[in-house]
């Protein structure tokens, strides 16, 4: 067993070796980015060792594994997360300080993993952290976007978008697994061929795309568990690329085709305000789903070597929102066409494996796709969707004879559209909302008909956060105060935070808490001053709204509140109102005109209020 001092010495020796191997010069001659890259390389070995041991143990014990499908992830900066969860952060900090390097400076070199845009991606990453930290074999499945949502700049109060190539200095945290690449097929023709008493479906003339996995480790806290976030990158099939590039006369077309294929994993949430955009976004979703499900099925058959009937006992697939709903017909396709199962047996497996989290109570936000696009892109999958719909309608007609409005509202295919939420509910064994009130609205309103039909499927899972990332790592001052008061067991067991209740009226504790708040406000004020040259009264109330800019997120309502305060102060300069600083952060989708107009409004408010001498700093935006 290594002592802390011996571990520090061993790690720093490894760090020095990594630096020299990567950069061919002494550490003291290196740039901050070079010192950062060497630290990443040294840490990779610590992470990879636990990663291999974790997967070996999972396979040896044939444990049930959870696969979490989400179109986006926001894990943040991983260096700090890995160091903290391996419980070596302070040892590494001390070791680096002894050779004149600040860990904080190195961490500042890292870009955020820009695989998401908001709450959905944040939740997905928090959940993966928690799965690993509670030793649950749970892995993520997503897309390795080359570009983040976009880099936002504010010019004359307006949002301007720029490409965000986040991965430029970050590929060290991704392990390419080309030997595990999958083929995903789009378009083409499906022909039926009778073989004895059964039908065989033959798919020809399709466009094949290679899905290459890039695995990212998810490190559990203090338990040596490392799960996996598998991110798929789109490439031209090697044979296709060779043929295309060998023809010099068609070289330009070959390059254009290569770009078109690779663009599938280029950017999160492409604009879907027109037909081509819709087609591209659905193609992107199927790319992720097909690659992921094929990979899981291959793993199960190769590593577990168990009958397919036992698949639900060893595999769970969770779809986070409707974006990955094609998991359901795609798994059906594989079981029917490639594994030779009958419909009922395949459907029992699918519904035993898949569960679904709903994220919205707005019917207009529930995904639906034109039948023409689905049929064109995924002809065999669409045939399966039609059959799911046909069989569901038969059962619904038995349950609700003559209630055609109800039946149509629950159908998967209706009015020339494929309704993804309906497919997700019908093809899952569990459906949950993300808060008690949300789940109750689903049951009583948005999905009321489904709840009345299959109430046993519905349950609630209130969203939380990874407290180590959002408290332990984010706020060291508050962390110290809590640990000094109740011990540090809460870092591993967050329920221990309940012991803080005994300090609810403790004057000494509350005074220390106020001091912590003030320190953090001063740090934020300093950051804003450095970034935006806006001075902030650190004694004012900080009124903060950080989320995607959207009509239903209510930034506009907040702006009206600011209008009201401003007008009240102008009308009565002696008004007894404490100084207040409103802080907004968030991005609007590039094609979302109203949200971008709200950004312009907030910036106009800021310009007006912050420069009004009559307000004298009592209100700031």
Short mmCIF file of N, CA, C and O in Angstrom, two decimals, residues 10 35 132 156 194 213 237 260 266 291 298 347 357 432 504 519 545 559 581 583 588 599 615:
data_model
loop_
_atom_site.label_atom_id
_atom_site.label_comp_id
_atom_site.label_asym_id
_atom_site.label_seq_id
_atom_site.Cartn_x
_atom_site.Cartn_y
_atom_site.Cartn_z
N UNK A 10 5.83 9.05 -6.78
CA UNK A 10 5.66 8.19 -7.96
C UNK A 10 4.93 8.94 -9.06
O UNK A 10 5.31 8.89 -10.24
N UNK A 35 2.38 21.79 -20.17
CA UNK A 35 2.36 21.23 -18.81
C UNK A 35 1.01 20.58 -18.52
O UNK A 35 0.94 19.54 -17.85
N UNK A 132 -21.51 5.76 -11.50
CA UNK A 132 -20.16 5.26 -11.21
C UNK A 132 -19.84 5.36 -9.72
O UNK A 132 -19.24 4.45 -9.14
N UNK A 156 -23.21 44.62 -30.12
CA UNK A 156 -24.30 45.61 -30.10
C UNK A 156 -25.56 45.04 -29.45
O UNK A 156 -26.69 45.32 -29.89
N UNK A 194 -40.11 -14.75 -49.06
CA UNK A 194 -40.72 -15.80 -48.26
C UNK A 194 -39.76 -16.98 -48.13
O UNK A 194 -39.21 -17.46 -49.12
N UNK A 213 -16.54 4.42 -32.36
CA UNK A 213 -16.72 4.85 -30.97
C UNK A 213 -15.47 5.50 -30.39
O UNK A 213 -14.35 5.03 -30.61
N UNK A 237 -17.32 4.73 -44.96
CA UNK A 237 -16.86 3.34 -44.93
C UNK A 237 -15.54 3.23 -45.69
O UNK A 237 -15.39 3.79 -46.78
N UNK A 260 -20.13 15.34 -46.15
CA UNK A 260 -21.55 15.14 -45.83
C UNK A 260 -21.72 14.03 -44.79
O UNK A 260 -22.54 14.15 -43.88
N UNK A 266 -20.95 16.34 -36.56
CA UNK A 266 -20.27 17.63 -36.55
C UNK A 266 -20.80 18.56 -35.45
O UNK A 266 -20.03 19.16 -34.71
N UNK A 291 -25.97 2.65 -33.98
CA UNK A 291 -24.61 2.27 -33.56
C UNK A 291 -24.62 1.77 -32.12
O UNK A 291 -24.00 0.74 -31.80
N UNK A 298 -24.04 -6.80 -29.67
CA UNK A 298 -22.81 -7.54 -29.98
C UNK A 298 -22.06 -7.88 -28.70
O UNK A 298 -21.55 -8.99 -28.53
N UNK A 347 -40.80 -8.30 -29.09
CA UNK A 347 -41.46 -7.18 -28.40
C UNK A 347 -41.34 -7.32 -26.88
O UNK A 347 -41.12 -6.32 -26.18
N UNK A 357 -37.51 8.53 -19.94
CA UNK A 357 -37.70 9.75 -19.16
C UNK A 357 -38.29 10.83 -20.05
O UNK A 357 -37.70 11.18 -21.08
N UNK A 432 -41.09 7.88 -16.66
CA UNK A 432 -41.01 8.79 -15.51
C UNK A 432 -40.89 10.24 -15.93
O UNK A 432 -40.37 10.57 -17.00
N UNK A 504 -29.22 25.26 11.93
CA UNK A 504 -30.13 26.22 11.28
C UNK A 504 -30.28 27.52 12.05
O UNK A 504 -30.52 28.57 11.47
N UNK A 519 -17.39 35.80 0.12
CA UNK A 519 -16.17 35.45 -0.62
C UNK A 519 -16.52 35.03 -2.04
O UNK A 519 -15.88 35.45 -3.01
N UNK A 545 -30.00 34.26 -13.10
CA UNK A 545 -30.79 33.33 -13.90
C UNK A 545 -29.89 32.76 -15.00
O UNK A 545 -29.52 33.47 -15.94
N UNK A 559 -37.16 40.14 -17.17
CA UNK A 559 -36.87 41.47 -17.73
C UNK A 559 -37.98 42.46 -17.39
O UNK A 559 -37.72 43.63 -17.06
N UNK A 581 -28.35 43.23 -8.13
CA UNK A 581 -27.64 42.98 -9.38
C UNK A 581 -28.25 41.77 -10.07
O UNK A 581 -28.26 40.68 -9.51
N UNK A 583 -28.07 39.04 -12.94
CA UNK A 583 -27.05 38.40 -13.76
C UNK A 583 -27.72 37.32 -14.62
O UNK A 583 -28.36 36.42 -14.10
N UNK A 588 -29.26 31.38 -26.94
CA UNK A 588 -30.50 31.15 -27.70
C UNK A 588 -30.15 30.34 -28.94
O UNK A 588 -29.09 30.52 -29.53
N UNK A 599 -32.51 38.34 -25.67
CA UNK A 599 -31.11 38.68 -25.38
C UNK A 599 -30.85 40.16 -25.69
O UNK A 599 -30.23 40.88 -24.90
N UNK A 615 -29.97 56.26 -11.02
CA UNK A 615 -30.09 54.98 -10.31
C UNK A 615 -28.93 54.79 -9.33
O UNK A 615 -29.06 54.14 -8.29
#
